[in-house]
PDB file of C-alpha atoms in Angstrom:
ATOM      1  CA  MET A   1     -15.991 -21.596  12.480  1.00  0.00           C
ATOM      2  CA  CYS A   2     -16.227 -24.163   9.734  1.00  0.00           C
ATOM      3  CA  ARG A   3     -13.119 -26.270   9.051  1.00  0.00           C
ATOM      4  CA  ASN A   4     -14.653 -28.405   6.299  1.00  0.00           C
ATOM      5  CA  PRO A   5     -13.625 -26.845   2.940  1.00  0.00           C
ATOM      6  CA  VAL A   6     -16.822 -27.986   1.185  1.00  0.00           C
ATOM      7  CA  ARG A   7     -19.032 -26.463   3.862  1.00  0.00           C
ATOM      8  CA  SER A   8     -17.060 -23.231   3.882  1.00  0.00           C
ATOM      9  CA  ILE A   9     -17.717 -22.840   0.133  1.00  0.00           C
ATOM     10  CA  VAL A  10     -21.452 -23.337   0.756  1.00  0.00           C
ATOM     11  CA  VAL A  11     -21.366 -20.796   3.591  1.00  0.00           C
ATOM     12  CA  ARG A  12     -19.560 -18.258   1.393  1.00  0.00           C
ATOM     13  CA  ALA A  13     -22.090 -18.808  -1.397  1.00  0.00           C
ATOM     14  CA  LEU A  14     -24.915 -18.096   1.061  1.00  0.00           C
ATOM     15  CA  GLU A  15     -23.135 -14.929   2.221  1.00  0.00           C
ATOM     16  CA  VAL A  16     -22.751 -13.744  -1.382  1.00  0.00           C
ATOM     17  CA  ARG A  17     -26.419 -14.478  -2.086  1.00  0.00           C
ATOM     18  CA  TYR A  18     -27.453 -12.480   0.988  1.00  0.00           C
ATOM     19  CA  ALA A  19     -25.154  -9.586   0.011  1.00  0.00           C
ATOM     20  CA  VAL A  20     -26.642  -9.445  -3.508  1.00  0.00           C
ATOM     21  CA  GLN A  21     -30.200  -9.550  -2.142  1.00  0.00           C
ATOM     22  CA  GLU A  22     -29.394  -6.757   0.325  1.00  0.00           C
ATOM     23  CA  ALA A  23     -27.805  -4.638  -2.428  1.00  0.00           C
ATOM     24  CA  LEU A  24     -30.871  -5.061  -4.647  1.00  0.00           C
ATOM     25  CA  ARG A  25     -33.156  -4.121  -1.729  1.00  0.00           C
ATOM     26  CA  MET A  26     -31.117  -0.961  -1.092  1.00  0.00           C
ATOM     27  CA  ILE A  27     -31.231  -0.025  -4.785  1.00  0.00           C
ATOM     28  CA  ASP A  28     -35.016  -0.522  -4.897  1.00  0.00           C
ATOM     29  CA  ASN A  29     -35.547   1.661  -1.805  1.00  0.00           C
ATOM     30  CA  TYR A  30     -33.120   4.423  -2.847  1.00  0.00           C
ATOM     31  CA  GLU A  31     -34.521   7.940  -3.034  1.00  0.00           C
ATOM     32  CA  PRO A  32     -32.220  10.630  -4.453  1.00  0.00           C
ATOM     33  CA  PRO A  33     -31.678  13.680  -2.207  1.00  0.00           C
ATOM     34  CA  SER A  34     -33.326  17.008  -3.101  1.00  0.00           C
ATOM     35  CA  THR A  35     -29.908  18.633  -3.711  1.00  0.00           C
ATOM     36  CA  PRO A  36     -26.792  16.726  -4.763  1.00  0.00           C
ATOM     37  CA  HIS A  37     -24.516  18.754  -2.473  1.00  0.00           C
ATOM     38  CA  VAL A  38     -24.512  21.157   0.451  1.00  0.00           C
ATOM     39  CA  ASP A  39     -23.106  24.678   0.005  1.00  0.00           C
ATOM     40  CA  VAL A  40     -20.299  25.367   2.464  1.00  0.00           C
ATOM     41  CA  PRO A  41     -18.846  28.875   2.781  1.00  0.00           C
ATOM     42  CA  ALA A  42     -15.045  29.094   2.438  1.00  0.00           C
ATOM     43  CA  ARG A  43     -13.013  30.065   5.497  1.00  0.00           C
ATOM     44  CA  ALA A  44      -9.396  29.925   6.580  1.00  0.00           C
ATOM     45  CA  GLY A  45      -8.260  26.942   8.594  1.00  0.00           C
ATOM     46  CA  THR A  46      -6.288  23.728   8.819  1.00  0.00           C
ATOM     47  CA  GLY A  47      -7.685  20.246   8.619  1.00  0.00           C
ATOM     48  CA  HIS A  48      -6.063  16.854   8.878  1.00  0.00           C
ATOM     49  CA  GLY A  49      -6.998  13.231   8.649  1.00  0.00           C
ATOM     50  CA  ALA A  50      -5.655   9.722   8.728  1.00  0.00           C
ATOM     51  CA  THR A  51      -6.959   6.609   7.056  1.00  0.00           C
ATOM     52  CA  GLU A  52      -5.875   3.018   6.703  1.00  0.00           C
ATOM     53  CA  ALA A  53      -4.281   2.304   3.333  1.00  0.00           C
ATOM     54  CA  PRO A  54      -3.164  -1.065   1.889  1.00  0.00           C
ATOM     55  CA  ARG A  55       0.435  -0.636   3.144  1.00  0.00           C
ATOM     56  CA  GLY A  56      -0.256   1.235   6.393  1.00  0.00           C
ATOM     57  CA  LEU A  57      -1.503   4.570   7.716  1.00  0.00           C
ATOM     58  CA  LEU A  58      -2.023   7.476   5.285  1.00  0.00           C
ATOM     59  CA  TYR A  59      -1.861  10.893   6.967  1.00  0.00           C
ATOM     60  CA  HIS A  60      -2.724  14.204   5.289  1.00  0.00           C
ATOM     61  CA  ARG A  61      -3.038  17.839   6.406  1.00  0.00           C
ATOM     62  CA  TYR A  62      -4.314  20.832   4.421  1.00  0.00           C
ATOM     63  CA  THR A  63      -4.277  24.570   5.160  1.00  0.00           C
ATOM     64  CA  LEU A  64      -6.772  26.866   3.397  1.00  0.00           C
ATOM     65  CA  ASP A  65      -6.890  30.656   3.125  1.00  0.00           C
ATOM     66  CA  SER A  66     -10.073  32.745   3.508  1.00  0.00           C
ATOM     67  CA  GLU A  67     -11.009  32.142  -0.154  1.00  0.00           C
ATOM     68  CA  GLY A  68     -10.764  28.363   0.176  1.00  0.00           C
ATOM     69  CA  THR A  69      -7.489  28.025  -1.710  1.00  0.00           C
ATOM     70  CA  VAL A  70      -5.059  25.372  -0.485  1.00  0.00           C
ATOM     71  CA  THR A  71      -1.927  27.158   0.736  1.00  0.00           C
ATOM     72  CA  ASP A  72      -0.148  24.153   2.267  1.00  0.00           C
ATOM     73  CA  ALA A  73      -0.546  20.402   1.970  1.00  0.00           C
ATOM     74  CA  VAL A  74       1.325  17.633   3.763  1.00  0.00           C
ATOM     75  CA  LEU A  75       0.889  13.986   2.779  1.00  0.00           C
ATOM     76  CA  VAL A  76       2.658  11.169   4.609  1.00  0.00           C
ATOM     77  CA  PRO A  77       2.184   7.928   2.662  1.00  0.00           C
ATOM     78  CA  PRO A  78       2.681   4.534   4.293  1.00  0.00           C
ATOM     79  CA  ALA A  79       5.860   3.860   2.276  1.00  0.00           C
ATOM     80  CA  SER A  80       7.710   6.727   3.975  1.00  0.00           C
ATOM     81  CA  GLN A  81       6.736   5.440   7.421  1.00  0.00           C
ATOM     82  CA  ASN A  82       8.263   2.037   6.697  1.00  0.00           C
ATOM     83  CA  ARG A  83      11.711   3.383   5.786  1.00  0.00           C
ATOM     84  CA  PRO A  84      14.556   3.363   8.265  1.00  0.00           C
ATOM     85  CA  PRO A  85      15.389   6.762   9.771  1.00  0.00           C
ATOM     86  CA  ARG A  86      17.901   8.749   7.707  1.00  0.00           C
ATOM     87  CA  THR A  87      19.625  10.189  10.758  1.00  0.00           C
ATOM     88  CA  ARG A  88      20.833   6.760  11.836  1.00  0.00           C
ATOM     89  CA  THR A  89      21.945   5.600   8.370  1.00  0.00           C
ATOM     90  CA  PRO A  90      22.875   8.583   6.199  1.00  0.00           C
ATOM     91  CA  SER A  91      24.308   6.578   3.295  1.00  0.00           C
ATOM     92  CA  ARG A  92      23.551   3.403   1.399  1.00  0.00           C
ATOM     93  CA  ARG A  93      27.026   2.139   2.110  1.00  0.00           C
ATOM     94  CA  MET A  94      26.532   2.420   5.856  1.00  0.00           C
ATOM     95  CA  TYR A  95      23.070   0.884   5.596  1.00  0.00           C
ATOM     96  CA  GLY A  96      24.466  -2.095   3.684  1.00  0.00           C
ATOM     97  CA  ALA A  97      27.259  -2.552   6.213  1.00  0.00           C
ATOM     98  CA  TYR A  98      24.739  -2.426   9.040  1.00  0.00           C
ATOM     99  CA  TRP A  99      22.679  -5.265   7.531  1.00  0.00           C
ATOM    100  CA  LYS A 100      25.765  -7.325   6.745  1.00  0.00           C
ATOM    101  CA  ARG A 101      26.750  -7.136  10.403  1.00  0.00           C
ATOM    102  CA  ALA A 102      23.207  -7.829  11.592  1.00  0.00           C
ATOM    103  CA  LEU A 103      22.632 -10.826   9.307  1.00  0.00           C
ATOM    104  CA  ARG A 104      26.010 -12.560   9.450  1.00  0.00           C
ATOM    105  CA  PRO A 105      25.985 -15.940  11.161  1.00  0.00           C
ATOM    106  CA  ALA A 106      27.190 -16.029  14.709  1.00  0.00           C
ATOM    107  CA  THR A 107      30.690 -17.407  15.121  1.00  0.00           C
ATOM    108  CA  PRO A 108      31.105 -20.034  17.807  1.00  0.00           C
ATOM    109  CA  PRO A 109      33.289 -18.968  20.709  1.00  0.00           C
ATOM    110  CA  THR A 110      36.841 -20.234  20.560  1.00  0.00           C
ATOM    111  CA  LYS A 111      38.449 -22.009  23.457  1.00  0.00           C
ATOM    112  CA  SER A 112      41.303 -20.190  25.054  1.00  0.00           C
ATOM    113  CA  PRO A 113      44.439 -22.264  25.436  1.00  0.00           C
ATOM    114  CA  GLN A 114      44.943 -23.907  28.811  1.00  0.00           C
ATOM    115  CA  ARG A 115      48.005 -22.825  30.743  1.00  0.00           C
TER     116      ARG A 115
END
């Protein structure tokens, strides 16, 4: 690990140079495939996948019929995973009250009068 900012710039420049050289080498050695795609027969089924997106996990599921037509699709974007559950806070008013309680400063304990 390099902590000197000048050296880190030099190291990054070398990495960029290597990446460009490698990209040019790959372009020079590229041979196009004989066919641009592979024929896949349609069949009924369900498929799902998950991938990392900028704000979290993106989940998707698709169901196809025997002709290959999408009959059902479920997408769960990262934004919906980051929301609070609706069952716990059904209204904005309750949600606001919850945060007001959670974020208010703690009050110091009061001394009870001596008897």
